[in-house]
């Protein structure tokens, strides 16, 4: 009172600023004391474990095997099921199939035929719809003739997936028409293997099935073509990853067949704001009209599934069951470890009673027990990560041939976070 406004503000800053500094120092002291106490507990835990090498070794190996198995299996689940597809706006990508109710018991879904594909491309719910025809092509002119895995695709395939070649360009819109389809795009792997990554490959002419084709592009190293048909059909396809891509020219004879020649895969990208239900309804309207034109009396419908779900559908349940099984094994290991620790604690009863008599609180003793469990779990987690590296290699060799995205499996940051979470969970459960 009686101070000038400037003096009052200055006095307030001094008073309350000083209080904030005192509070900050108190917080720092508490943090330092907590860290010092934690390090002291961990040091005590290490000394205690050195006195029981049998228990420490058994506990360490038990945790390492459990954490390693969980980490290895989760790395596969994360890559196959949880990780989004490596395409821009991958949630908009769908796999399209055909349903003929008269044959649904034998063939729940069928590939797309040329006529339906051509008609479906006009549905406003699709931003793009691409057709794929997997085959093998004879390549000559590089020594002995070789058969290479190829995809004949509609010119908009890479626009649908939003993939830009690392070298050159993708197909032009008119390169899927007769007389303008003599072009080819190479995969990075094929380019490096057959042409030693020659940057002058663009414009070179290859002979494919006795016909010349000009190289116009090379795909990025990480590009993988989705393989959705095996999960949509329930069949295993052992085709190798495609090495070259050429435009697909649909003959007029196939376009005239309304309900025949169901040979092609179709991958679509939904238009912004369009839903799967809306797109399916539009497919059904078109399919019904085409079926009426066939004069066979058959009914036809469209079937859409999110591309990631189409890729991993039946694999999800098996992988989740496998992950649940190894998590259950880890829980059993933690329970067994907790029983061993309990028996060891009973043997240490007189020492704990002496410490309690000398003033150690119950909280102090519990903290030391948890610190011991934490030290064991951290060491088990490090060893488990090493086990996961070896176990993952074994799992990949034993994995079914039809399991998708196995080439994307790796121990990345997401798997590391899972391993850390598993380690601390095991520490709390056992402790």
Coordinates of C-alpha atoms in Angstrom, one line a residue:
X1 CA 0.0 0.0 0.0
X2 CA 1.2 3.4 -0.8
X3 CA 3.7 2.1 -3.5
X4 CA 3.7 3.4 -7.0
X5 CA 2.4 0.9 -9.6
X6 CA 5.9 0.2 -11.0
X7 CA 7.3 -0.4 -7.5
X8 CA 4.4 -2.7 -6.6
X9 CA 4.9 -4.8 -9.7
X10 CA 8.7 -5.0 -9.0
X11 CA 8.1 -6.1 -5.4
X12 CA 5.6 -8.7 -6.5
X13 CA 8.0 -10.1 -9.1
X14 CA 10.7 -10.3 -6.4
X15 CA 8.4 -12.0 -3.9
X16 CA 6.6 -14.5 -6.1
X17 CA 9.6 -15.0 -8.4
X18 CA 11.6 -15.9 -5.3
X19 CA 8.9 -18.3 -4.2
X20 CA 8.9 -20.0 -7.7
X21 CA 12.7 -20.4 -7.5
X22 CA 12.3 -22.0 -4.0
X23 CA 9.7 -24.4 -5.4
X24 CA 11.9 -25.2 -8.4
X25 CA 14.8 -26.0 -6.1
X26 CA 12.6 -28.2 -4.0
X27 CA 11.4 -30.1 -7.0
X28 CA 14.9 -30.6 -8.2
X29 CA 16.0 -31.8 -4.8
X30 CA 13.1 -34.3 -4.7
X31 CA 14.0 -35.5 -8.2
X32 CA 17.6 -35.9 -7.3
X33 CA 16.8 -37.7 -4.1
X34 CA 14.4 -40.0 -5.9
X35 CA 17.0 -40.8 -8.6
X36 CA 19.7 -41.3 -5.9
X37 CA 17.4 -43.7 -4.0
X38 CA 16.5 -45.6 -7.2
X39 CA 20.2 -46.1 -8.1
X40 CA 20.9 -47.2 -4.5
X41 CA 18.1 -49.7 -4.7
X42 CA 19.4 -51.1 -8.0
X43 CA 22.9 -51.3 -6.6
X44 CA 21.5 -53.3 -3.6
X45 CA 19.6 -55.5 -6.0
X46 CA 22.7 -56.3 -8.0
X47 CA 24.6 -57.2 -4.9
X48 CA 21.8 -59.4 -3.7
X49 CA 21.5 -61.2 -7.1
X50 CA 25.3 -61.9 -7.1
X51 CA 24.8 -63.8 -3.9
X52 CA 22.2 -66.0 -5.6
X53 CA 23.7 -66.9 -9.0
X54 CA 21.5 -69.9 -9.5
X55 CA 18.3 -67.9 -9.0
X56 CA 19.6 -65.0 -11.1
X57 CA 20.6 -67.2 -14.0
X58 CA 17.3 -69.1 -14.0
X59 CA 15.2 -65.9 -13.8
X60 CA 17.3 -64.2 -16.5
X61 CA 16.9 -67.1 -19.0
X62 CA 13.2 -67.5 -18.2
X63 CA 12.5 -63.8 -18.9
X64 CA 14.8 -63.7 -21.9
X65 CA 13.1 -66.6 -23.6
X66 CA 9.6 -65.2 -22.8
X67 CA 10.4 -61.7 -23.9
X68 CA 12.3 -62.8 -27.0
X69 CA 9.4 -65.1 -28.2
X70 CA 6.9 -62.3 -27.6
X71 CA 9.0 -59.8 -29.5
X72 CA 9.7 -62.0 -32.4
X73 CA 6.0 -62.9 -32.9
X74 CA 4.9 -59.4 -32.4
X75 CA 7.3 -58.2 -35.1
X76 CA 5.4 -60.4 -37.6
X77 CA 2.0 -59.3 -36.3
X78 CA 3.0 -55.7 -36.6
X79 CA 4.4 -56.0 -40.1
X80 CA 1.6 -58.2 -41.5
X81 CA -1.5 -57.0 -39.7
X82 CA -1.0 -53.7 -37.9
X83 CA 1.4 -51.7 -40.2
X84 CA -0.5 -49.6 -42.8
X85 CA 0.3 -50.5 -46.5
X86 CA 3.2 -48.5 -47.9
X87 CA 1.1 -46.4 -50.3
X88 CA -0.2 -42.8 -49.9
X89 CA -3.7 -42.7 -48.4
X90 CA -3.7 -46.5 -48.3
X91 CA -7.0 -46.5 -46.4
X92 CA -8.7 -45.6 -49.7
X93 CA -7.5 -48.6 -51.5
X94 CA -9.9 -51.5 -52.1
X95 CA -9.8 -54.9 -53.8
X96 CA -12.7 -55.5 -56.2
X97 CA -14.2 -58.9 -57.0
X98 CA -17.4 -60.4 -58.5
X99 CA -20.1 -62.5 -56.8
X100 CA -22.3 -64.9 -58.8
X101 CA -24.9 -66.1 -56.2
X102 CA -25.6 -69.2 -58.3
X103 CA -22.0 -70.3 -57.8
X104 CA -21.3 -68.7 -54.4
X105 CA -21.1 -72.0 -52.5
X106 CA -18.2 -73.2 -54.7
X107 CA -16.7 -69.8 -55.6
X108 CA -17.6 -67.2 -52.9
X109 CA -16.0 -64.5 -55.0
X110 CA -14.5 -64.5 -58.5
X111 CA -11.9 -62.3 -60.3
X112 CA -13.2 -59.4 -62.4
X113 CA -13.8 -59.9 -66.1
X114 CA -12.9 -57.2 -68.8
X115 CA -16.5 -56.1 -69.4
X116 CA -17.3 -55.5 -65.8
X117 CA -14.0 -53.7 -65.2
X118 CA -14.7 -51.4 -68.1
X119 CA -18.2 -50.6 -66.8
X120 CA -17.1 -50.2 -63.2
X121 CA -14.5 -47.6 -64.1
X122 CA -17.3 -45.1 -64.6
X123 CA -18.7 -45.4 -61.0
X124 CA -18.3 -42.0 -59.4
X125 CA -17.4 -43.6 -56.0
X126 CA -14.0 -44.5 -57.5
X127 CA -11.2 -42.1 -58.1
X128 CA -9.4 -44.9 -60.0
X129 CA -9.8 -48.5 -60.8
X130 CA -6.9 -50.6 -62.2
X131 CA -6.8 -54.0 -63.7
X132 CA -4.0 -56.5 -63.3
X133 CA -3.1 -59.7 -65.2
X134 CA -0.2 -61.7 -63.8
X135 CA 1.8 -63.8 -66.3
X136 CA 5.2 -64.8 -67.4
X137 CA 7.0 -63.2 -70.4
X138 CA 10.0 -64.5 -72.4
X139 CA 12.8 -62.0 -72.4
X140 CA 15.4 -62.3 -75.1
X141 CA 18.5 -60.3 -76.2
X142 CA 20.4 -60.6 -72.9
X143 CA 22.0 -63.9 -73.5
X144 CA 19.9 -67.0 -73.1
X145 CA 16.1 -66.5 -73.3
X146 CA 14.6 -66.3 -69.8
X147 CA 11.1 -66.3 -68.4
X148 CA 10.4 -63.4 -66.1
X149 CA 7.4 -62.8 -63.8
X150 CA 5.4 -59.9 -65.2
X151 CA 2.2 -58.0 -64.8
X152 CA 0.1 -56.7 -67.6
X153 CA -1.8 -53.8 -66.1
X154 CA -4.1 -51.1 -67.1
X155 CA -2.3 -47.8 -67.7
X156 CA -3.6 -46.2 -64.5
X157 CA -2.2 -48.9 -62.1
X158 CA 0.6 -46.7 -60.6
X159 CA -1.7 -43.6 -60.5
X160 CA -4.2 -45.7 -58.5
X161 CA -1.5 -46.8 -56.1
X162 CA 0.1 -43.2 -56.2
X163 CA 3.5 -44.7 -56.9
X164 CA 6.0 -42.6 -58.8
X165 CA 8.9 -44.4 -60.6
X166 CA 12.3 -43.7 -59.2
X167 CA 13.6 -43.3 -62.8
X168 CA 11.6 -42.2 -65.8
X169 CA 7.8 -42.2 -65.8
X170 CA 4.7 -44.4 -65.4
X171 CA 2.4 -45.4 -68.2
X172 CA 0.5 -42.7 -70.2
X173 CA -3.2 -43.0 -70.5
X174 CA -3.1 -44.1 -74.2
X175 CA -0.5 -46.8 -73.7
X176 CA -3.1 -49.4 -72.9
X177 CA -4.5 -49.2 -76.5
X178 CA -3.4 -51.3 -79.5
X179 CA -0.3 -50.0 -81.2
X180 CA 0.9 -47.9 -78.3
X181 CA 1.6 -50.6 -75.7
X182 CA 5.3 -51.3 -76.6
X183 CA 6.7 -49.9 -73.3
X184 CA 7.9 -51.6 -70.1
X185 CA 8.6 -50.5 -66.5
X186 CA 11.2 -52.5 -64.5
X187 CA 11.4 -53.2 -60.8
X188 CA 14.4 -51.9 -59.0
X189 CA 15.6 -55.5 -58.2
X190 CA 15.4 -56.6 -61.9
X191 CA 17.1 -53.4 -63.0
X192 CA 20.0 -54.0 -60.6
X193 CA 20.3 -57.7 -61.3
X194 CA 20.1 -57.6 -65.1
X195 CA 21.5 -54.2 -65.9
X196 CA 23.8 -53.4 -63.0
X197 CA 21.7 -50.3 -62.1
X198 CA 22.7 -48.6 -65.3
X199 CA 21.1 -45.1 -65.2
X200 CA 21.1 -45.1 -69.0
X201 CA 18.5 -47.8 -69.1
X202 CA 15.7 -45.4 -70.1
X203 CA 15.0 -45.6 -73.8
X204 CA 16.6 -49.0 -74.2
X205 CA 14.7 -51.6 -76.2
X206 CA 14.0 -55.1 -74.8
X207 CA 12.5 -58.0 -76.7
X208 CA 9.5 -59.4 -74.8
X209 CA 7.7 -62.4 -76.3
X210 CA 9.4 -61.6 -79.6
X211 CA 8.2 -58.0 -79.6
X212 CA 10.2 -54.9 -78.9
X213 CA 9.4 -52.8 -75.9
X214 CA 11.0 -49.5 -74.7
X215 CA 12.0 -49.1 -71.1
X216 CA 10.3 -46.0 -69.8
X217 CA 10.8 -46.3 -66.0
X218 CA 12.3 -48.0 -63.0
X219 CA 10.2 -48.5 -59.8
X220 CA 11.3 -47.4 -56.3
X221 CA 13.3 -50.1 -54.3
X222 CA 10.6 -50.5 -51.7
X223 CA 7.7 -50.9 -54.1
X224 CA 5.7 -54.2 -53.6
X225 CA 2.6 -55.1 -55.6
X226 CA -0.3 -56.1 -53.4
X227 CA -1.1 -59.8 -53.6
X228 CA -4.8 -59.9 -52.4
X229 CA -6.2 -62.7 -54.5
X230 CA -5.0 -65.6 -52.3
X231 CA -6.9 -64.3 -49.3
X232 CA -10.0 -63.4 -51.2
X233 CA -10.1 -66.8 -52.8
X234 CA -8.6 -69.0 -50.1
X235 CA -6.1 -70.4 -52.5
X236 CA -2.3 -70.2 -52.4
X237 CA -0.6 -68.6 -55.3
X238 CA 3.2 -69.2 -55.5
X239 CA 3.9 -66.5 -58.2
X240 CA 7.1 -64.7 -57.7
X241 CA 7.1 -61.0 -57.1
X242 CA 6.7 -59.3 -60.6
X243 CA 9.9 -58.0 -62.2
X244 CA 8.5 -56.1 -65.2
X245 CA 5.2 -54.3 -65.9
X246 CA 3.7 -53.8 -69.3
X247 CA 0.4 -52.2 -70.4
X248 CA -2.6 -54.5 -70.7
X249 CA -4.5 -54.3 -74.0
X250 CA -7.9 -55.7 -73.5
X251 CA -9.1 -57.5 -76.7
X252 CA -12.5 -56.6 -78.1
X253 CA -13.6 -60.2 -77.8
X254 CA -13.3 -60.1 -74.0
X255 CA -15.2 -56.8 -73.8
X256 CA -18.1 -58.5 -75.6
X257 CA -18.3 -61.3 -73.0
X258 CA -20.6 -60.0 -70.4
X259 CA -20.3 -62.9 -67.9
X260 CA -17.2 -64.8 -68.9
X261 CA -13.4 -64.8 -68.7
X262 CA -13.2 -63.9 -65.0
X263 CA -9.4 -63.7 -65.0
X264 CA -8.3 -60.3 -63.6
X265 CA -7.5 -58.7 -60.3
X266 CA -8.8 -55.2 -59.7
X267 CA -7.5 -52.6 -57.3
X268 CA -9.5 -49.4 -56.8
X269 CA -9.1 -46.1 -54.9
X270 CA -12.2 -44.6 -53.5
X271 CA -13.0 -41.0 -54.3
X272 CA -12.6 -38.5 -51.4
X273 CA -15.7 -38.8 -49.2
X274 CA -16.9 -42.1 -50.8
X275 CA -17.6 -45.0 -48.5
X276 CA -17.2 -48.7 -49.1
X277 CA -21.0 -49.2 -48.8
X278 CA -21.7 -46.5 -51.4
X279 CA -19.1 -47.9 -53.8
X280 CA -20.5 -51.4 -53.4
X281 CA -24.0 -50.2 -54.2
X282 CA -22.8 -48.6 -57.4
X283 CA -21.0 -51.8 -58.4
X284 CA -24.1 -53.8 -57.8
X285 CA -26.2 -51.5 -60.0
X286 CA -23.7 -51.9 -62.9
X287 CA -23.2 -55.6 -62.4
X288 CA -27.0 -56.2 -62.5
X289 CA -27.3 -54.3 -65.7
X290 CA -24.4 -56.3 -67.3
X291 CA -25.9 -59.6 -66.1
X292 CA -29.2 -58.7 -67.8
X293 CA -27.4 -58.1 -71.0
X294 CA -25.9 -61.6 -70.9
X295 CA -29.3 -63.3 -71.3
X296 CA -28.2 -66.2 -69.0
X297 CA -30.6 -65.4 -66.2
X298 CA -27.6 -65.2 -63.8
X299 CA -27.4 -62.6 -61.1
X300 CA -24.1 -60.7 -60.5
X301 CA -23.0 -58.4 -57.7
X302 CA -19.8 -56.6 -56.8
X303 CA -17.7 -57.2 -53.8
X304 CA -15.3 -54.8 -52.2
X305 CA -12.8 -55.2 -49.3
X306 CA -10.3 -52.8 -47.9
X307 CA -7.0 -53.7 -49.6
X308 CA -5.2 -54.3 -46.3
X309 CA -8.0 -56.5 -45.0
X310 CA -8.0 -58.4 -48.3
X311 CA -4.3 -59.0 -48.0
X312 CA -4.3 -60.1 -44.4
X313 CA -7.8 -61.5 -43.8
X314 CA -7.4 -65.1 -42.7
X315 CA -3.9 -64.5 -41.5
X316 CA -5.1 -62.2 -38.7
X317 CA -6.8 -64.8 -36.5
X318 CA -3.8 -67.2 -36.7
X319 CA -1.3 -64.5 -36.0
X320 CA -3.3 -63.1 -33.1
X321 CA -3.7 -66.6 -31.6
X322 CA 0.0 -67.2 -31.9
X323 CA 0.8 -63.8 -30.2
X324 CA -1.7 -64.7 -27.5
X325 CA -0.1 -68.1 -27.0
X326 CA 3.4 -66.6 -26.5
X327 CA 2.0 -63.9 -24.2
X328 CA 0.4 -66.6 -22.1
X329 CA 3.8 -68.4 -22.0
X330 CA 5.4 -65.2 -20.8
X331 CA 2.7 -64.8 -18.1
X332 CA 3.4 -68.4 -17.0
X333 CA 7.1 -67.7 -16.9
X334 CA 6.4 -64.5 -14.8
X335 CA 4.3 -66.5 -12.3
X336 CA 6.9 -69.2 -12.0
X337 CA 9.5 -66.5 -11.5
X338 CA 7.4 -64.9 -8.8
X339 CA 7.1 -68.2 -7.0
X340 CA 10.9 -68.6 -7.1
X341 CA 11.3 -65.1 -5.8
X342 CA 8.8 -65.7 -3.0
X343 CA 10.6 -68.8 -1.9
X344 CA 13.9 -66.9 -2.0
X345 CA 12.3 -64.1 0.0
X346 CA 11.2 -66.5 2.7
X347 CA 14.8 -67.8 3.0
X348 CA 15.8 -64.2 3.4
X349 CA 13.2 -63.7 6.1
X350 CA 15.6 -63.3 9.1
X351 CA 17.7 -60.7 7.2
X352 CA 14.5 -58.7 6.3
X353 CA 13.3 -58.9 9.9
X354 CA 16.6 -57.6 11.1
X355 CA 16.5 -54.6 8.6
X356 CA 12.9 -53.9 9.7
X357 CA 14.0 -53.9 13.3
X358 CA 16.7 -51.4 12.4
X359 CA 14.1 -49.0 11.0
X360 CA 13.5 -50.1 7.3
X361 CA 9.9 -49.4 6.4
X362 CA 7.6 -51.7 4.6
X363 CA 7.7 -49.3 1.6
X364 CA 11.5 -49.5 1.6
X365 CA 11.5 -53.3 1.5
X366 CA 8.9 -53.4 -1.3
X367 CA 10.9 -50.9 -3.3
X368 CA 14.0 -53.0 -3.0
X369 CA 12.1 -56.1 -4.1
X370 CA 10.7 -54.3 -7.1
X371 CA 14.2 -52.9 -7.9
X372 CA 15.5 -56.4 -8.0
X373 CA 12.7 -57.5 -10.3
X374 CA 13.4 -54.5 -12.5
X375 CA 17.1 -55.2 -12.8
X376 CA 16.3 -58.8 -13.7
X377 CA 13.7 -57.8 -16.3
X378 CA 15.9 -55.2 -17.9
X379 CA 18.7 -57.7 -18.3
X380 CA 16.2 -60.3 -19.5
X381 CA 14.9 -57.7 -22.0
X382 CA 18.3 -57.0 -23.5
X383 CA 19.0 -60.8 -23.8
X384 CA 15.5 -61.3 -25.1
X385 CA 16.1 -58.8 -27.9
X386 CA 19.1 -60.9 -28.9
X387 CA 16.9 -64.0 -28.8
X388 CA 14.3 -62.2 -30.8
X389 CA 16.8 -61.6 -33.6
X390 CA 17.6 -65.3 -33.9
X391 CA 14.0 -66.4 -33.3
X392 CA 12.7 -64.1 -36.0
X393 CA 15.0 -65.6 -38.6
X394 CA 13.7 -69.0 -37.7
X395 CA 10.0 -68.0 -37.8
X396 CA 10.5 -66.4 -41.2
X397 CA 12.0 -69.6 -42.6
X398 CA 9.1 -71.6 -41.1
X399 CA 6.3 -69.2 -42.1
X400 CA 3.7 -70.4 -44.6
X401 CA 4.4 -69.5 -48.2
X402 CA 1.1 -67.6 -48.5
X403 CA 1.7 -65.3 -45.6
X404 CA 1.8 -61.8 -47.0
X405 CA 4.3 -58.9 -46.4
X406 CA 7.0 -61.2 -44.9
X407 CA 9.6 -59.1 -46.7
X408 CA 8.5 -56.1 -44.6
X409 CA 9.1 -57.9 -41.2
X410 CA 11.8 -56.2 -39.2
X411 CA 12.6 -55.2 -35.6
X412 CA 11.8 -51.6 -35.8
X413 CA 11.0 -48.8 -33.3
X414 CA 7.4 -50.1 -32.8
X415 CA 8.7 -53.5 -31.9
X416 CA 11.3 -52.0 -29.6
X417 CA 8.5 -50.1 -27.8
X418 CA 6.6 -53.3 -27.5
X419 CA 9.7 -55.1 -26.1
X420 CA 10.2 -52.3 -23.5
X421 CA 6.5 -52.4 -22.5
X422 CA 6.7 -56.2 -22.2
X423 CA 9.9 -56.0 -20.1
X424 CA 8.3 -53.5 -17.6
X425 CA 5.1 -55.5 -17.5
X426 CA 7.1 -58.7 -16.7
X427 CA 9.0 -56.8 -14.0
X428 CA 5.8 -55.6 -12.3
X429 CA 4.0 -59.0 -12.6
X430 CA 7.0 -61.0 -11.2
X431 CA 7.8 -58.3 -8.6

